[in-house]
mmCIF file of C-alpha atoms in Angstrom:
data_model
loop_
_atom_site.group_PDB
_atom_site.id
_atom_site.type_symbol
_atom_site.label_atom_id
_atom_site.label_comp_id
_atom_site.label_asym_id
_atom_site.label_seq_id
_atom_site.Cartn_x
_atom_site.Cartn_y
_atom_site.Cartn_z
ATOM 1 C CA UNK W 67 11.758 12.557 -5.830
ATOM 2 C CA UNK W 68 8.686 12.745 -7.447
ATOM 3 C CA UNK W 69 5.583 11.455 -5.196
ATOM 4 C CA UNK W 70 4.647 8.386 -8.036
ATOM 5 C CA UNK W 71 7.801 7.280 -6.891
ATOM 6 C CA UNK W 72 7.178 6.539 -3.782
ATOM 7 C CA UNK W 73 5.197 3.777 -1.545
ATOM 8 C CA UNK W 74 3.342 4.159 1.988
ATOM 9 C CA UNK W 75 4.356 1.896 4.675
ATOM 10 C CA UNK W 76 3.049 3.515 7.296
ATOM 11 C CA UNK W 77 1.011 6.460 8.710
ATOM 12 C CA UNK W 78 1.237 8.459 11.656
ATOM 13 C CA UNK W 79 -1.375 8.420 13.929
ATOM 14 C CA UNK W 80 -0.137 10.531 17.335
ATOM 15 C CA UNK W 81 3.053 11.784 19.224
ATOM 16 C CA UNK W 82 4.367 9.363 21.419
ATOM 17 C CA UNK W 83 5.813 10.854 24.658
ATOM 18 C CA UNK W 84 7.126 14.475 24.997
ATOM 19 C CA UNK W 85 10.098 14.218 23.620
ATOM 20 C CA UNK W 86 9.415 13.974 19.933
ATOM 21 C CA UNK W 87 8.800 10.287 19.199
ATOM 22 C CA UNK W 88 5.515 9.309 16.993
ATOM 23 C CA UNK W 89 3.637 6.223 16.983
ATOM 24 C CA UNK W 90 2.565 5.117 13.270
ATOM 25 C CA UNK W 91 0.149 2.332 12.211
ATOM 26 C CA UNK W 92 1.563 -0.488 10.063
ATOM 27 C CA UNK W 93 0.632 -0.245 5.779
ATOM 28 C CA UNK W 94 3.058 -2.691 4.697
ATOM 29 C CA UNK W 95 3.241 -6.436 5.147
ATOM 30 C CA UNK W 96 7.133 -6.418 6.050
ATOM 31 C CA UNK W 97 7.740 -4.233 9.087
ATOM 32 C CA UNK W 98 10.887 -5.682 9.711
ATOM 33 C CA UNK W 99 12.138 -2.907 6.842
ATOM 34 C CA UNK W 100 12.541 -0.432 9.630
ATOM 35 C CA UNK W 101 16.024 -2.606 10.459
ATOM 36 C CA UNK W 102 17.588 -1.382 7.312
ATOM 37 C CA UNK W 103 15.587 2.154 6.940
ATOM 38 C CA UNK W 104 17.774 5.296 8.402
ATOM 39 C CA UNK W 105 15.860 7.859 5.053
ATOM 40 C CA UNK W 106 12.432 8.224 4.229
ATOM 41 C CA UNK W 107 9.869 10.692 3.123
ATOM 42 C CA UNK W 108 7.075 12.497 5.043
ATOM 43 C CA UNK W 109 3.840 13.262 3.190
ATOM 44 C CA UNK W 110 0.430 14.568 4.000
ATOM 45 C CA UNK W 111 -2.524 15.022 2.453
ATOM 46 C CA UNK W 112 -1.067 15.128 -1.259
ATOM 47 C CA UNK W 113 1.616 18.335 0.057
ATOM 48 C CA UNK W 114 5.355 17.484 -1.103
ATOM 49 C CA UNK W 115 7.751 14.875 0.508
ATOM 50 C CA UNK W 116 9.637 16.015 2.594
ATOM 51 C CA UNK W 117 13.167 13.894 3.713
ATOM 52 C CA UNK W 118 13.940 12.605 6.885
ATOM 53 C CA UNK W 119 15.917 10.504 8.788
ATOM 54 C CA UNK W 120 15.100 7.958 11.328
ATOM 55 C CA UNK W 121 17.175 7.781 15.074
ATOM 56 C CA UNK W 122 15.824 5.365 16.238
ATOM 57 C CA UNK W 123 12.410 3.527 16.632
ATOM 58 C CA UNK W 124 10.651 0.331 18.448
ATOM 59 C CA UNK W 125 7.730 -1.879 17.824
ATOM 60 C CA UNK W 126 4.871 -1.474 20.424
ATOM 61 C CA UNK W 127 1.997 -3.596 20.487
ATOM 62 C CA UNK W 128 0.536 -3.166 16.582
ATOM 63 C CA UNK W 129 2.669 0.232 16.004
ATOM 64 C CA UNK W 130 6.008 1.360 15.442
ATOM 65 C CA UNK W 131 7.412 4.000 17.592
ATOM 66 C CA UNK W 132 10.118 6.202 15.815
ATOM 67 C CA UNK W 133 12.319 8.753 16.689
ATOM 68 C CA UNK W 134 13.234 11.128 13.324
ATOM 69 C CA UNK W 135 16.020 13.839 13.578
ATOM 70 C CA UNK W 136 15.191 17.275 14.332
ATOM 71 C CA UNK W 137 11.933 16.372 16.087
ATOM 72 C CA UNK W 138 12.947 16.872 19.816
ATOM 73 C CA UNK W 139 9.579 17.327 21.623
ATOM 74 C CA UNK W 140 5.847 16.599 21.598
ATOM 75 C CA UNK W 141 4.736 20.174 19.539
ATOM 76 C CA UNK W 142 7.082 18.900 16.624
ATOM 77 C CA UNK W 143 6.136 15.441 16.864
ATOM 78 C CA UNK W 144 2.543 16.642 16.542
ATOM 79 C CA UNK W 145 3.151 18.492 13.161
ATOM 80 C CA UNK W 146 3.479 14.789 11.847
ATOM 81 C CA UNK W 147 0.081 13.613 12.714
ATOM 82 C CA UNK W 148 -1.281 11.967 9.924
ATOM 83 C CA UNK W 149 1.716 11.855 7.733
ATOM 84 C CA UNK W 150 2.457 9.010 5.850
ATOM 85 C CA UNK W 151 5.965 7.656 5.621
ATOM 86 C CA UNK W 152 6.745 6.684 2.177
ATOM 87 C CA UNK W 153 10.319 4.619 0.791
ATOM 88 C CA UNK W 154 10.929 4.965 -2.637
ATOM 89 C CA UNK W 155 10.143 1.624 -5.028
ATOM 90 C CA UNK W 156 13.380 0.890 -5.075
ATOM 91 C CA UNK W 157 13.493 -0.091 -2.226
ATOM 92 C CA UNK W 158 10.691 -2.067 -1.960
ATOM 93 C CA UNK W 159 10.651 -5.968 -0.563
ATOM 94 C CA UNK W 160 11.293 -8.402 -3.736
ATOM 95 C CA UNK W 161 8.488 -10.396 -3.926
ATOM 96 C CA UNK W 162 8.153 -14.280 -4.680
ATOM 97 C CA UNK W 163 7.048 -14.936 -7.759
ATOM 98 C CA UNK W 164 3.006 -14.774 -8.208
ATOM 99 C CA UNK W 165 2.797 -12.233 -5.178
ATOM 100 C CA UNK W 166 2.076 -8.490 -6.209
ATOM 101 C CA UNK W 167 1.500 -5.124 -4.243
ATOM 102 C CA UNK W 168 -1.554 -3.920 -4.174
ATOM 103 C CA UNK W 169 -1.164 -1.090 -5.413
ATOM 104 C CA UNK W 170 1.082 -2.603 -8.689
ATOM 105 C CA UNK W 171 -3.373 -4.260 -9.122
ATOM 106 C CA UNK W 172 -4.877 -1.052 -9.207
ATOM 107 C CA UNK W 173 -5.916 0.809 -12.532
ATOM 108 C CA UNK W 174 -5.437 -2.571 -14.447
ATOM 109 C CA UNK W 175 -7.953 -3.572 -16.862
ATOM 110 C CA UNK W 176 -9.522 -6.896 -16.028
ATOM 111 C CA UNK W 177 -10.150 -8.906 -19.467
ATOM 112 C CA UNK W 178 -10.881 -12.493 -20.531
ATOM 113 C CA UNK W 179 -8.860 -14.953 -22.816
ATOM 114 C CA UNK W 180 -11.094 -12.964 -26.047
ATOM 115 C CA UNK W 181 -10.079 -9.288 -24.733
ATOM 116 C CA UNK W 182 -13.821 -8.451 -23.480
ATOM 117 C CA UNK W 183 -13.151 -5.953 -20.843
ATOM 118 C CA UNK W 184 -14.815 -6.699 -17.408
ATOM 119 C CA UNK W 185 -13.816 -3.116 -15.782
ATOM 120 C CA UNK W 186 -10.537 -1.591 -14.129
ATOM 121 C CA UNK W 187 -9.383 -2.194 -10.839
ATOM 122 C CA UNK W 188 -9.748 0.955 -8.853
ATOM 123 C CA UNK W 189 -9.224 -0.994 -5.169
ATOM 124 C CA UNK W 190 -8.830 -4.513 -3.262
ATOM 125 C CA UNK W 191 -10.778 -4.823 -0.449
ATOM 126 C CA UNK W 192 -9.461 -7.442 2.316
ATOM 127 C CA UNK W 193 -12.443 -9.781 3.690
ATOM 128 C CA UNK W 194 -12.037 -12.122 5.599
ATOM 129 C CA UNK W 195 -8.458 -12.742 5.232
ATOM 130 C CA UNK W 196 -9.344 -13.161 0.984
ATOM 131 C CA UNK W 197 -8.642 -9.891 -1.563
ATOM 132 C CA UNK W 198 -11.238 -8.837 -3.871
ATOM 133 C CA UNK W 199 -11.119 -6.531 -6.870
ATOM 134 C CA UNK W 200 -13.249 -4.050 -7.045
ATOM 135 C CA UNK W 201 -14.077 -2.925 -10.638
ATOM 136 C CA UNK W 202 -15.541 -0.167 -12.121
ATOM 137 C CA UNK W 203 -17.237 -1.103 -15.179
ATOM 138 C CA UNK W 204 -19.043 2.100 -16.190
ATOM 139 C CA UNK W 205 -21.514 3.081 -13.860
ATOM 140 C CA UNK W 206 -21.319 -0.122 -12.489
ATOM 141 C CA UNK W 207 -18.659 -1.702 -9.588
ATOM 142 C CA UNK W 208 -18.224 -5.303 -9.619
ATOM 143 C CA UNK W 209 -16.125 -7.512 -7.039
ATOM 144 C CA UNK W 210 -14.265 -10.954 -8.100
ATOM 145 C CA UNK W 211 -12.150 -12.861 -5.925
ATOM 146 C CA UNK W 212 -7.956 -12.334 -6.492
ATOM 147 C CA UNK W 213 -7.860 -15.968 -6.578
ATOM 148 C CA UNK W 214 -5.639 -18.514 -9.025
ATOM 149 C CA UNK W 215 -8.872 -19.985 -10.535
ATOM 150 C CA UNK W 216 -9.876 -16.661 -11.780
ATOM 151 C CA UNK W 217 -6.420 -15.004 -12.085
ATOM 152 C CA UNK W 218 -5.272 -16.516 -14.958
ATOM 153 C CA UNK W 219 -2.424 -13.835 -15.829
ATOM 154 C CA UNK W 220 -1.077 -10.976 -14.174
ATOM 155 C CA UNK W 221 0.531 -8.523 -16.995
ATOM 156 C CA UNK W 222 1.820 -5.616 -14.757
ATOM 157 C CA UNK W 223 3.711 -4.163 -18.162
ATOM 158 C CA UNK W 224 0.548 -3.718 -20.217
ATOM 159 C CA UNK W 225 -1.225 -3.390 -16.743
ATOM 160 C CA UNK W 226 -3.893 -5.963 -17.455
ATOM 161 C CA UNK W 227 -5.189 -8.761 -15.943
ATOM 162 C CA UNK W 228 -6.610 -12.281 -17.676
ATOM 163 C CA UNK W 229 -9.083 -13.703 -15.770
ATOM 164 C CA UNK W 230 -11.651 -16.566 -15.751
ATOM 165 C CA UNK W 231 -14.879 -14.773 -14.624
ATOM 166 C CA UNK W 232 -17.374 -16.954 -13.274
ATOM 167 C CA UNK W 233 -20.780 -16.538 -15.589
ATOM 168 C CA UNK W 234 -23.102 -14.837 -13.245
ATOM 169 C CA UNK W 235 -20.388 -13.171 -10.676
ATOM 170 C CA UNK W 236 -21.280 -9.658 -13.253
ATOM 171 C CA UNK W 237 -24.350 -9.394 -12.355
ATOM 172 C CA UNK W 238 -24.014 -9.977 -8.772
#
C-alpha cells in the first residue's frame, strides 16, 4: 500500500507494561474506530508500512493502550516507539457535509471570487478551539480564520479554496 494512501490516527509514545502492550496518543477526532480496527499499518519516520494486527486494546485516560500480534514483551513493544499507526483512506470516518480532514486543506491554493491567489495552505494551526490556515505566499506566511464567512467554497477536486479575505488580514 503505498504510504499517500494512508492516514495517521495515532502515534506511539511508550511501551505499556512488560508484556508487549503500547500506549499511543490520539491524532484523529473518532477514537471509537479502534471498535471496528483488527489491520493497520506501522510507520516511522518516513521508513515503509509495515502490517499489523491489533489483539486487543483499551482507552486509558487520553491514550489508547493496544495489544498488536507478535509483540509479546516490553523490548518489542519498545521497537514501536514513535510509530505512527496509519488506516488506509478507505477507511476513513464519512464526514457530514461541510466538515473536511485536515489534511484533505493542506497544499490547496487559497483564491478569491476573481482567481487572485492569496497563498497555499501548507498547515492549520488549532487556537483556541478555532483552525487557522497558514499560507505561504512567497516568502511570506499569512494566517486566516477556517471560518464560513471567509470560506466561501471548498473545491477538494481542483484542491482550491474560495475565500472572502478580509482587506487588511494580508498584511497582518
Amino acid at each position: 500500500m503505498l504510504t499517500t494512501d494512508l492516514v495517521s490516527i495515532a502515534k506511539i509514545v511508550k511501551p505499556q507494561g512488560n508484556k508487549g502492550e503500547v500506549a499511543a496518543d490520539f491524532l484523529t477526532d473518532f477514537p471509537q474506530r479502534f471498535k471496528d480496527l483488527k489491520k493497520v499499518f506501522l510507520e516511522k519516520d518516513g521508513q515503509s508500512s509495515l502490517p499489523f494486527t491489533i489483539d486487543s486494546f483499551r482507552f486509558l485516560k487520553q491514550r489508547i493502550i493496544i495489544k498488536f500480534s507478535g509483540v509479546n514483551d516490553i523490548t518489542a513493544a519498545e521497537r514501536l516507539r514513535d510509530c505512527h499507526i496509519k488506516i488506509s483512506k478507505n477507511d476513513l470516518v464519512t464526514l457530514p457535509l461541510n466538515s473536511y480532514y485536515q489534511f484533505d486543506l493542506l497544499n490547496c491554493v487559497v483564491k478569491d471570487r476573481k482567481g487572485y491567489s492569496f497563498g497555499t495552505v501548507t498547515d492549520i494551526l488549532e487556537v483556541a478551539g478555532k483552525f487557522l490556515l497558514n499560507l505561504q505566499q512567497g516568502q511570506k506566511e499569512i494566517l486566516i480564520p477556517f471560518a464560513r464567512e471567509i470560506v466561501l467554497e471548498v473545491n477538494l477536486s481542483k484542491k482550491e479554496l474560495i475565500c472572502n479575505i478580509p482587506k487588511g488580514l494580508e498584511e497582518l
